[in-house]
PDB file of C-alpha atoms in Angstrom:
ATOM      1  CA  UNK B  28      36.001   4.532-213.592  1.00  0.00           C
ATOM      2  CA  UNK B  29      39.370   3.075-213.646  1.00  0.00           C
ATOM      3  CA  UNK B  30      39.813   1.004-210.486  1.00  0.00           C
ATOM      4  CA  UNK B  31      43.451   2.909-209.719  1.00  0.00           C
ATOM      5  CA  UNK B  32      41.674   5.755-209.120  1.00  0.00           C
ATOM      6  CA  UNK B  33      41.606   5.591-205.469  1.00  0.00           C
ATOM      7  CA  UNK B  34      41.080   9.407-204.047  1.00  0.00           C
ATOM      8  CA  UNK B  35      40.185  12.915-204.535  1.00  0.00           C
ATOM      9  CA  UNK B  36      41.342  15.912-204.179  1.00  0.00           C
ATOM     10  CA  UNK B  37      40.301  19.231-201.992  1.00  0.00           C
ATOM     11  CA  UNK B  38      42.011  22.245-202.057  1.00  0.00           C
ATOM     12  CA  UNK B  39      40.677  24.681-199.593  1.00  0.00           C
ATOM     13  CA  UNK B  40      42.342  28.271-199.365  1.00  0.00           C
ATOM     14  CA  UNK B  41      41.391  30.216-196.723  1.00  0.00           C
ATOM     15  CA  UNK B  42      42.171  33.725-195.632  1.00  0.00           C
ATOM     16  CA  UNK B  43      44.998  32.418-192.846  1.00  0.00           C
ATOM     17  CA  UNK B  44      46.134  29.413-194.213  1.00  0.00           C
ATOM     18  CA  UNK B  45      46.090  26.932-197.752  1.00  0.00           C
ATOM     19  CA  UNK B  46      45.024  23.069-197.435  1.00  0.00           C
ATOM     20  CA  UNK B  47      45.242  20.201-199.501  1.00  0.00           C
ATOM     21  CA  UNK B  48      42.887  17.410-198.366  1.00  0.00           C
ATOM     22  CA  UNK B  49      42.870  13.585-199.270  1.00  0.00           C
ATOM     23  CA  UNK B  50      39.712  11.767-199.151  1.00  0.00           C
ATOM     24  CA  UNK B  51      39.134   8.267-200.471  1.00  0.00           C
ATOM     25  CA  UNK B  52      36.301   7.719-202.833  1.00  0.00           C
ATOM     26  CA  UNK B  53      33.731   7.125-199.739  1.00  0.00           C
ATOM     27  CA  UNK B  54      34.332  10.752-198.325  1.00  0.00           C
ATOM     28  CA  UNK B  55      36.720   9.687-195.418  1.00  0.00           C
ATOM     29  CA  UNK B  56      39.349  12.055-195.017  1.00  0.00           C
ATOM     30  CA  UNK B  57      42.596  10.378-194.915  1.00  0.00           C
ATOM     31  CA  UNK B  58      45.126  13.251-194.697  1.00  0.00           C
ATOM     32  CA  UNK B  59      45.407  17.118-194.292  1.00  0.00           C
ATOM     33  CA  UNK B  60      48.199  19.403-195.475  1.00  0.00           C
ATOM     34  CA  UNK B  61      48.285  23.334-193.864  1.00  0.00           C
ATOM     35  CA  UNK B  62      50.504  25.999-194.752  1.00  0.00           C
ATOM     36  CA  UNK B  63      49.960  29.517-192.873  1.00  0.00           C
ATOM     37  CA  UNK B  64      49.473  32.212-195.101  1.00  0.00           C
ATOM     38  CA  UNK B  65      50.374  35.886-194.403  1.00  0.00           C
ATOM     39  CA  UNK B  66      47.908  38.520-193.919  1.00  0.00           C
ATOM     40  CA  UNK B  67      48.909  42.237-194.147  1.00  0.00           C
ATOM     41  CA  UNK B  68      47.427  45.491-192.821  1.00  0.00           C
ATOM     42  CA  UNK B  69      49.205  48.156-194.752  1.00  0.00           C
ATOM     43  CA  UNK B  70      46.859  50.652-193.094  1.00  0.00           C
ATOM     44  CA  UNK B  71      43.347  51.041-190.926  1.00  0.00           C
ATOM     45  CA  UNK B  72      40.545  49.078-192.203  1.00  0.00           C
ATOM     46  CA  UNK B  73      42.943  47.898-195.383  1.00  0.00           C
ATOM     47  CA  UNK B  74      43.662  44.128-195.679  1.00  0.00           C
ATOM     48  CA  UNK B  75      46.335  42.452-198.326  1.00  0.00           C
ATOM     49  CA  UNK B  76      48.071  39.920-199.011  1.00  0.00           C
ATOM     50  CA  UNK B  77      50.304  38.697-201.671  1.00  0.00           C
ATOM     51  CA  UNK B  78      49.041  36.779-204.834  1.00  0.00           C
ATOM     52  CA  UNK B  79      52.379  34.727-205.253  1.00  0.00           C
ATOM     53  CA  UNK B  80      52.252  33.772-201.501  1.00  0.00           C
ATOM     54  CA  UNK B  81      48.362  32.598-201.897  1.00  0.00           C
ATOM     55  CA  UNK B  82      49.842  30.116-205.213  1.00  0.00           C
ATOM     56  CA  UNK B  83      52.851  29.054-203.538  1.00  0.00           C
ATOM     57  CA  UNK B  84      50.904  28.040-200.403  1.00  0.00           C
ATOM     58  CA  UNK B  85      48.607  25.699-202.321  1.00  0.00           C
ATOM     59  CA  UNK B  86      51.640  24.339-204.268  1.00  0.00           C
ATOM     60  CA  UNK B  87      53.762  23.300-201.415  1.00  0.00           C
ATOM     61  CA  UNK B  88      50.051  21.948-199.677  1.00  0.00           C
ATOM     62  CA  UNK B  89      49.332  20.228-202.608  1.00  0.00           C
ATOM     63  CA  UNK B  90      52.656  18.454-203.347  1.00  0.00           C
ATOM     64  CA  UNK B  91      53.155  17.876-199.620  1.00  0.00           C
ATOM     65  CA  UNK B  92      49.716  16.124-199.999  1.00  0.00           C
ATOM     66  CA  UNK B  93      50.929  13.868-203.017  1.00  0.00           C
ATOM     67  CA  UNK B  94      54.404  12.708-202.094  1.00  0.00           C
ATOM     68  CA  UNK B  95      53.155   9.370-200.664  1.00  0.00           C
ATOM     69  CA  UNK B  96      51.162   8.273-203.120  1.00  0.00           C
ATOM     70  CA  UNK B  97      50.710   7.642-206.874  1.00  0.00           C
ATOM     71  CA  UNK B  98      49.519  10.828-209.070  1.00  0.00           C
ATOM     72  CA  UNK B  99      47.698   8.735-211.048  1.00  0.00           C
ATOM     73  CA  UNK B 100      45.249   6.954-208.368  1.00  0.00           C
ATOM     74  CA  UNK B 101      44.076  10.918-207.768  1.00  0.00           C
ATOM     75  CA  UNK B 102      40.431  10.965-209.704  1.00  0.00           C
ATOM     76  CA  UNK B 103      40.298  14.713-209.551  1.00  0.00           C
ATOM     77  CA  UNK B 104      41.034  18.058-207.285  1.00  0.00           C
ATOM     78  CA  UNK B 105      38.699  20.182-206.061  1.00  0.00           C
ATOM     79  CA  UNK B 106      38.956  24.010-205.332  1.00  0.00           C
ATOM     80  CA  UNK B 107      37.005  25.893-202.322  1.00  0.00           C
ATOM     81  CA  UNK B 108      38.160  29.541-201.857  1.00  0.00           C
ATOM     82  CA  UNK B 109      38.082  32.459-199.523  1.00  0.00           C
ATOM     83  CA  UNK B 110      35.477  34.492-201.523  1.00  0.00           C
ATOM     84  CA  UNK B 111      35.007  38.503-202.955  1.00  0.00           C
ATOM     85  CA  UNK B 112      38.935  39.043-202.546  1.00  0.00           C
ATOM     86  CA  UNK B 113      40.588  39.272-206.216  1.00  0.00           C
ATOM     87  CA  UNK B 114      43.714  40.047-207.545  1.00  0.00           C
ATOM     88  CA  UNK B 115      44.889  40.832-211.257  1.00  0.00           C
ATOM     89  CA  UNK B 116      47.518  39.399-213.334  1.00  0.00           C
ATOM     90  CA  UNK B 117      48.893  38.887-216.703  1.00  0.00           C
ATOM     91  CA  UNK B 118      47.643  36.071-218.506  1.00  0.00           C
ATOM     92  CA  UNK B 119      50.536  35.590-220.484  1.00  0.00           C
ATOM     93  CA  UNK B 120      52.797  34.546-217.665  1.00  0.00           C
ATOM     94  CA  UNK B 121      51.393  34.854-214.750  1.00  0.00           C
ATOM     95  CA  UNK B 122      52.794  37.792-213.270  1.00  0.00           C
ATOM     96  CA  UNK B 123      50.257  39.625-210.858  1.00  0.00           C
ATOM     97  CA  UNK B 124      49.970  43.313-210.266  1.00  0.00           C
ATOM     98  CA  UNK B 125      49.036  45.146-206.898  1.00  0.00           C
ATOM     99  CA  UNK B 126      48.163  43.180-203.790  1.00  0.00           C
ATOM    100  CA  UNK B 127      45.521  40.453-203.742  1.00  0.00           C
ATOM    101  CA  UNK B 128      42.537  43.303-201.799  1.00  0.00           C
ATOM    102  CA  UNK B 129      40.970  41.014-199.290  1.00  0.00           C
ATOM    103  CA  UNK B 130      37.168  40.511-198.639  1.00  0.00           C
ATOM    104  CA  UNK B 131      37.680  42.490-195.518  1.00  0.00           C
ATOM    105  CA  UNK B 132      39.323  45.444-196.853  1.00  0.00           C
ATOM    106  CA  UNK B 133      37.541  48.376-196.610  1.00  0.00           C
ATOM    107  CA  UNK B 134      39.657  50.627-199.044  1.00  0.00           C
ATOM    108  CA  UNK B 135      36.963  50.928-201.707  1.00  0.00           C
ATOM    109  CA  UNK B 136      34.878  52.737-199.254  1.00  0.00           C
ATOM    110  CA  UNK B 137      34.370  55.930-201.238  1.00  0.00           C
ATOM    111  CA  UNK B 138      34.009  54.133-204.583  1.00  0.00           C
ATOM    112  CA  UNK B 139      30.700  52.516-203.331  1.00  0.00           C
ATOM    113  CA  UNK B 140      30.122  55.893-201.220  1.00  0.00           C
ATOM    114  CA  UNK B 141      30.091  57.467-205.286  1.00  0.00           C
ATOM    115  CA  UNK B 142      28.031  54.784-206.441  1.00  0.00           C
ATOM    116  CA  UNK B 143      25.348  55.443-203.999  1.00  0.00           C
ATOM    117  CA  UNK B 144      25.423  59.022-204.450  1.00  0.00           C
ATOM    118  CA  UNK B 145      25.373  58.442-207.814  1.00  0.00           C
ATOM    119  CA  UNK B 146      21.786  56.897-207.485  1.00  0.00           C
ATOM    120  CA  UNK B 147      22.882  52.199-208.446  1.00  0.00           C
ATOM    121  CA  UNK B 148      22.348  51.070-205.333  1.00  0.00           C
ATOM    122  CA  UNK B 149      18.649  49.784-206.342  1.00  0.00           C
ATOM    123  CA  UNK B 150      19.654  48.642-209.874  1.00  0.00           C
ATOM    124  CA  UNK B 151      22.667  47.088-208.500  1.00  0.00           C
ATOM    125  CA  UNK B 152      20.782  45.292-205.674  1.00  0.00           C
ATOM    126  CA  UNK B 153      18.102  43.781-208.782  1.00  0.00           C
ATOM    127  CA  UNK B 154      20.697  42.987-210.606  1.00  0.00           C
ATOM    128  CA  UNK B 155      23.255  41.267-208.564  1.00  0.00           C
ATOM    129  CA  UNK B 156      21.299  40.618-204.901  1.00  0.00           C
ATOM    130  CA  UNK B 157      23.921  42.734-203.286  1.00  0.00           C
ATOM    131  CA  UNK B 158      23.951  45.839-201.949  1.00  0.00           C
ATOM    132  CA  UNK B 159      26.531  48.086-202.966  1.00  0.00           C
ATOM    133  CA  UNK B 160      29.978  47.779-200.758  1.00  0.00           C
ATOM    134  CA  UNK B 161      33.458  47.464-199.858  1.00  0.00           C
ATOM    135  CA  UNK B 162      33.173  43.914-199.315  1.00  0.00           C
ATOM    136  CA  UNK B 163      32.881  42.875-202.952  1.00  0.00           C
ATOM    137  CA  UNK B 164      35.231  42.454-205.534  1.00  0.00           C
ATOM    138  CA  UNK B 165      33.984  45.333-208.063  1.00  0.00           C
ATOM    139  CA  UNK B 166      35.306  48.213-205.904  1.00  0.00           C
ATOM    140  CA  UNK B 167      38.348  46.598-204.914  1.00  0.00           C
ATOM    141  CA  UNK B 168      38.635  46.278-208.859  1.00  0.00           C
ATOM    142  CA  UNK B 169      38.379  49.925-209.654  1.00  0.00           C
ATOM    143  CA  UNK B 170      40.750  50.825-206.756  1.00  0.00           C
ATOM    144  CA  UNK B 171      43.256  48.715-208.290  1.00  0.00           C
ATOM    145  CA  UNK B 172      42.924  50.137-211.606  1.00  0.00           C
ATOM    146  CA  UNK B 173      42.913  54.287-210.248  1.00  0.00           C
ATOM    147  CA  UNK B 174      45.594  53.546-207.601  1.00  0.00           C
ATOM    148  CA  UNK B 175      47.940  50.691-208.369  1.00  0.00           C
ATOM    149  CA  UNK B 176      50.047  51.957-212.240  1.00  0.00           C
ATOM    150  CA  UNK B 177      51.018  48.809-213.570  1.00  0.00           C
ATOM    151  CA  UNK B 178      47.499  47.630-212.827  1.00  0.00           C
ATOM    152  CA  UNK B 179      46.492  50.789-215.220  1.00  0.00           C
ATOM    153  CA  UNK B 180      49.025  50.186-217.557  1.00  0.00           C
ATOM    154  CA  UNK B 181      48.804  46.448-218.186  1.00  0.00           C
ATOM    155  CA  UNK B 182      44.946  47.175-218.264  1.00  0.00           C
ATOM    156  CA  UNK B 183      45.011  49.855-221.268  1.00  0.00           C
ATOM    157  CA  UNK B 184      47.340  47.763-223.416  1.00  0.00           C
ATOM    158  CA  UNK B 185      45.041  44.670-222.889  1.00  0.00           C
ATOM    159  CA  UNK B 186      47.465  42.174-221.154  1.00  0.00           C
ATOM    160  CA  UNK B 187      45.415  42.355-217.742  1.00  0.00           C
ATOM    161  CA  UNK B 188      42.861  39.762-216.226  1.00  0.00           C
ATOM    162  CA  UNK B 189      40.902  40.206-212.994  1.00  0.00           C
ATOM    163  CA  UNK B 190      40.132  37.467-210.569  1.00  0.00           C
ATOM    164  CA  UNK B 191      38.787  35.981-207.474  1.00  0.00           C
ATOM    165  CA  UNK B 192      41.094  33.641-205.861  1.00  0.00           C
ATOM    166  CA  UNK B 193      39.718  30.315-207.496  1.00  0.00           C
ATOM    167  CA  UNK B 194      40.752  31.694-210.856  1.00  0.00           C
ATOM    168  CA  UNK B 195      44.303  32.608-209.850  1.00  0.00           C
ATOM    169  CA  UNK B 196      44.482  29.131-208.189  1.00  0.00           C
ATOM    170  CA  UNK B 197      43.038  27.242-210.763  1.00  0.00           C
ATOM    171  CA  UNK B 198      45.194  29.507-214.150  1.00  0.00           C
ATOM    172  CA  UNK B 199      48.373  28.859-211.988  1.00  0.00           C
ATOM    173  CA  UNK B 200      47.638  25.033-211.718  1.00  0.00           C
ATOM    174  CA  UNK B 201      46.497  24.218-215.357  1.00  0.00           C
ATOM    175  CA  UNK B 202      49.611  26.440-216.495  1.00  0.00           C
ATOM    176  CA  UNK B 203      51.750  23.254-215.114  1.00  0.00           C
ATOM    177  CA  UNK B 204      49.772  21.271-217.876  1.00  0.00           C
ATOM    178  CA  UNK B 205      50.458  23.884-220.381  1.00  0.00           C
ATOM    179  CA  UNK B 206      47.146  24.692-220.917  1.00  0.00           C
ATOM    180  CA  UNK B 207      46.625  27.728-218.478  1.00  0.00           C
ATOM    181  CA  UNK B 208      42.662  27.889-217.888  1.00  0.00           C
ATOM    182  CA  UNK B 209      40.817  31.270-217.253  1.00  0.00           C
ATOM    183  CA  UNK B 210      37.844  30.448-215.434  1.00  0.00           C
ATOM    184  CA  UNK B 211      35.137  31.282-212.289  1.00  0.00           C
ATOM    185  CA  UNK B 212      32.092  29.365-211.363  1.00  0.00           C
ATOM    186  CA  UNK B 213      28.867  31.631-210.326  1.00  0.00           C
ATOM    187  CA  UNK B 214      29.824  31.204-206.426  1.00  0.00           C
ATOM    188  CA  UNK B 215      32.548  33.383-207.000  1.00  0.00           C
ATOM    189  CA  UNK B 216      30.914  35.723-209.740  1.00  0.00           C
ATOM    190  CA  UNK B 217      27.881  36.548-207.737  1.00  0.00           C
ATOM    191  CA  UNK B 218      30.410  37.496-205.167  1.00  0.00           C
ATOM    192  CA  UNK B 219      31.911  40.497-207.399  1.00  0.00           C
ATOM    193  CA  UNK B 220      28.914  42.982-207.647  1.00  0.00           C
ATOM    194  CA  UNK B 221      29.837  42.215-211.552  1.00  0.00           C
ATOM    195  CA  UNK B 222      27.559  39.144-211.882  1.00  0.00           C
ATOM    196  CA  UNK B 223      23.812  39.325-213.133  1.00  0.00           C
ATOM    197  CA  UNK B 224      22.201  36.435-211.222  1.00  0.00           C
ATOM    198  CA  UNK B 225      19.133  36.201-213.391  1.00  0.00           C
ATOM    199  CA  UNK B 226      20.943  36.103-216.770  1.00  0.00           C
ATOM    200  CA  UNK B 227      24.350  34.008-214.589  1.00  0.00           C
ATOM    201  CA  UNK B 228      26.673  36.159-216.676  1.00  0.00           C
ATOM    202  CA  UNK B 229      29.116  39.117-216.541  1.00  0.00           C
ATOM    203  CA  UNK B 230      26.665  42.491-216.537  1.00  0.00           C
ATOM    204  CA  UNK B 231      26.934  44.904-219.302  1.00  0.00           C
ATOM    205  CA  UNK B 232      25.419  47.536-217.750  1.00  0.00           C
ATOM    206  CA  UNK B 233      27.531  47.094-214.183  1.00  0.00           C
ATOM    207  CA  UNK B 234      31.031  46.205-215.903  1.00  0.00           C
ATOM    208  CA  UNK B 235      31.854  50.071-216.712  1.00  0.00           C
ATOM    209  CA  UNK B 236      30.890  50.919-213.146  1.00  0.00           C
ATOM    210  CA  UNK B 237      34.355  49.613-211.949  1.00  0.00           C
ATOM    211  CA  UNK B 238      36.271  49.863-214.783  1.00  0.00           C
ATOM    212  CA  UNK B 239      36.288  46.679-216.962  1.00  0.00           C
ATOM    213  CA  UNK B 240      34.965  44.945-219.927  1.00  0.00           C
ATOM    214  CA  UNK B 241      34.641  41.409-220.645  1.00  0.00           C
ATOM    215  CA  UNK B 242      37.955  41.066-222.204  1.00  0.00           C
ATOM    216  CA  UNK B 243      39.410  42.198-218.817  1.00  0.00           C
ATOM    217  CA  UNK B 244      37.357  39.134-216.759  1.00  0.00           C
ATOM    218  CA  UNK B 245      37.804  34.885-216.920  1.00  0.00           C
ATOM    219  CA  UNK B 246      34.582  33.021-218.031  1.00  0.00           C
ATOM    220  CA  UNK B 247      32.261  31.592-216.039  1.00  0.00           C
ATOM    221  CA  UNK B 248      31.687  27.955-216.111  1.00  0.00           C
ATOM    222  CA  UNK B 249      29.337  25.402-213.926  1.00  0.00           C
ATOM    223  CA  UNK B 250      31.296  24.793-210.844  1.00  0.00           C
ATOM    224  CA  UNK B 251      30.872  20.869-211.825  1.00  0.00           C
ATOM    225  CA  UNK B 252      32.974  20.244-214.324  1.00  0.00           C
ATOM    226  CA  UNK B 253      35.955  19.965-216.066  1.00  0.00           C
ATOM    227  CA  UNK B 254      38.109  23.014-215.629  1.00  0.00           C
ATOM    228  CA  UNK B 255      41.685  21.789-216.505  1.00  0.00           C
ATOM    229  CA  UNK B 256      44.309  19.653-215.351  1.00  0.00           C
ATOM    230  CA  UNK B 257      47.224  20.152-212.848  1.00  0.00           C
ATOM    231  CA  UNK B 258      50.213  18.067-213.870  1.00  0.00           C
ATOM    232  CA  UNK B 259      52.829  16.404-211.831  1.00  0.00           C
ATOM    233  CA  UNK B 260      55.242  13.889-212.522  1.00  0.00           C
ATOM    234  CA  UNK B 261      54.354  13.556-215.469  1.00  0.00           C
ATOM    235  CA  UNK B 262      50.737  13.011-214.848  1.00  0.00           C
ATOM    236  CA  UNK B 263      47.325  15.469-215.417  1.00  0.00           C
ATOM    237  CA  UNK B 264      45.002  15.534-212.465  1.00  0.00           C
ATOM    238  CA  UNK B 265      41.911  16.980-213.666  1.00  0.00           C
ATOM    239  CA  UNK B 266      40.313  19.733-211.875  1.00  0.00           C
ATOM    240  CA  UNK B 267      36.160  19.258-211.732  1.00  0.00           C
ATOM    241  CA  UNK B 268      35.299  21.598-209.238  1.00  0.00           C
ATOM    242  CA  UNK B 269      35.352  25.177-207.472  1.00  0.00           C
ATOM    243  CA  UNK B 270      33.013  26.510-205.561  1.00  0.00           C
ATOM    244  CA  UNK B 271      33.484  29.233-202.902  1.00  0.00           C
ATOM    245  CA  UNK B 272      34.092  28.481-199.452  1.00  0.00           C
ATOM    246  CA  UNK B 273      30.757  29.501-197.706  1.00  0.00           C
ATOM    247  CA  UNK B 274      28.482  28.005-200.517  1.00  0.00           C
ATOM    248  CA  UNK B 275      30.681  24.710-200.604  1.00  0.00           C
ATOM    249  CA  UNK B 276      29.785  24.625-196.776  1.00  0.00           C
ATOM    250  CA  UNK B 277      26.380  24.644-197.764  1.00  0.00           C
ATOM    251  CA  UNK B 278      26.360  22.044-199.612  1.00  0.00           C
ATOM    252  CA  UNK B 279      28.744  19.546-197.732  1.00  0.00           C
ATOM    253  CA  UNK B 280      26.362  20.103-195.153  1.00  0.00           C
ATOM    254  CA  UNK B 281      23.814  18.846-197.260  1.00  0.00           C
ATOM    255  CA  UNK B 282      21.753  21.852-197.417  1.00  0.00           C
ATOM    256  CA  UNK B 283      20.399  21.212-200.537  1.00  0.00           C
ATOM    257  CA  UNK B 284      16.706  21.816-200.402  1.00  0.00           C
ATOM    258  CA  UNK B 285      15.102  25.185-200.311  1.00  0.00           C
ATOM    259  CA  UNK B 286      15.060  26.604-196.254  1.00  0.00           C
ATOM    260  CA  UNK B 287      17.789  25.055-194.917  1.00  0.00           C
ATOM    261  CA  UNK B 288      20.767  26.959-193.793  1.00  0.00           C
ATOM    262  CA  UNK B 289      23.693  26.824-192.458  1.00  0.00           C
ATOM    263  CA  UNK B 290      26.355  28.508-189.838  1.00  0.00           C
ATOM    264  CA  UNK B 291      30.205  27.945-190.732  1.00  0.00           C
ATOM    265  CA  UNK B 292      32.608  30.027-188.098  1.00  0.00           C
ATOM    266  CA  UNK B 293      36.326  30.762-189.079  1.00  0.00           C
ATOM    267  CA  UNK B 294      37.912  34.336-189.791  1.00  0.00           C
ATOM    268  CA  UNK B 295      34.012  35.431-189.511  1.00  0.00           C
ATOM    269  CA  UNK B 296      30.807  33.847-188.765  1.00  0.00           C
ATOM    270  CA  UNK B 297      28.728  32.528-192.053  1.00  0.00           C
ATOM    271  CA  UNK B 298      25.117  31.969-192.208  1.00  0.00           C
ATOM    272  CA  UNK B 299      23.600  31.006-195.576  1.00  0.00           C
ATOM    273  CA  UNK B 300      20.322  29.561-196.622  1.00  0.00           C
ATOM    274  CA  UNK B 301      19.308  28.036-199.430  1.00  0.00           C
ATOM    275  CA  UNK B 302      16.565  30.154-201.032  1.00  0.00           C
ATOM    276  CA  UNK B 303      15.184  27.461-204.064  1.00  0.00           C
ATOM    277  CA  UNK B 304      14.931  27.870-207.387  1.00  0.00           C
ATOM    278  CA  UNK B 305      12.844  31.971-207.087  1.00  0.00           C
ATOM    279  CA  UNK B 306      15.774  34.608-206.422  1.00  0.00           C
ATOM    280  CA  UNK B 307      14.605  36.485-202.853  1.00  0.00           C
ATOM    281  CA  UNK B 308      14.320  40.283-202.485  1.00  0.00           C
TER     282      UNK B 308
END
């Protein structure tokens, strides 16, 4: 390790607000950028907000972050994330479609209501660990695509990702590099009732439930590792990890051996534990 490199990186966006965090290579934080971030209730039990506000909210964190020191002492940026809420764009440029549906939102109601009737709920629950609701990214998916046209559109002519909010932050920082990246981490994936946690891959079975195919999803990578680079003046940060907000809790509370758990309190109140290596019924 180069002995310039003096810090890290984290990026935490939340549901209320975007931060960019700078810790020295100890773990001591050393400075915090916020920026609010707008929530929207377009009707009862619905909850929105908009993908460009979510970017430009890490942006202005991030650069705020990084105007009093060097680019290149940064070792790396990491990404923690509100979880389940997902958004689609075009890969191409950038340019989303529809409202970013937040983990709250309880549009999707009836599309899980069908599901049930329709007789998943116990394959889904092997499959994924979830049970079949509003909360997770697949419905919201499907609503997008049956109620939002460009989403439709832009889906049939196969221009169309969808994507938690770690993959929109982490294409829209690697496209400063030039080398947009489209990626999750399983954190996020087993998050989107899409996700088969014994194979830790995209489902076959469960992807025509909501509407997609693999083409219309980003890969899934470890969430250690190197995911891209976010460039500024001139020089590439890499990004080597993402990891959604309640599991990153876990571990930076160094839950890391089977039975422990955990209790994070923000928008809502978190408990995880950590289960070991057997998946838990």
């Amino acid at each position: 390790m180069e002995a310039s490199k003096s810090y890290v990186v984290a990026i935490d966006q939340g549901t209320t607000s975007s931060r960019a965090i700078l810790y020295d290579l100890t773990g001591k934080e050393l400075a915090v950028v916020s920026e609010e971030l707008t929530v929207k209730f377009p009707a009862e039990a619905w909850v929105e907000q908009d993908p460009e506000d979510i970017w430009q909210s890490v942006r202005r964190a991030l650069e705020t972050l990084l105007k009093d020191i060097e680019p290149t002492q940064v070792l790396s940026i990491g990404i923690s994330n509100q979880r389940e809420t997902v958004l689609a764009w075009d890969p191409a440029n950038g340019q989303a479609y529809g409202p970013a549906i937040g983990w709250q939102c309880r549009r999707s109601a009836s599309i899980c209501a069908q599901l049930k009737t329709e007789g998943w709920e116990q394959r889904v629950a092997e499959k994924t660990g979830l049970v079949i609701d509003a909360y997770f990214s697949g419905s919201k998916i499907r609503w997008l695509i049956e109620n939002v046209p460009e989403v439709a559109s832009k889906l049939a002519a196969g221009s169309l990702v969808f994507g938690t909010v770690d993959s929109w932050i982490l294409y829209n920082l690697t496209k400063s590099s030039g080398t947009p990246a489209l990626a999750t981490e399983p954190s996020n994936a087993c998050r989107t009732m899409l996700y088969n946690i014994h194979s830790k891959d995209w489902d076959d079975e469960l992807l025509p439930l909501f509407g997609v195919s693999r083409e219309n999803l980003v890969a899934i990578k470890p969430s250690c590792g190197f995911f891209g680079a976010y460039r500024t003046s001139g020089v590439d940060i890499p990004i080597t990890a993402m990891l959604g907000d309640q599991q990153s809790s876990l571990f930076g509370h160094g839950c890391v051996e089977k039975d422990t758990a955990k209790c994070t309190f923000g928008t809502g109140a978190f408990l995880l534990l950590h289960t070991g290596a057997t998946p838990l019924a």
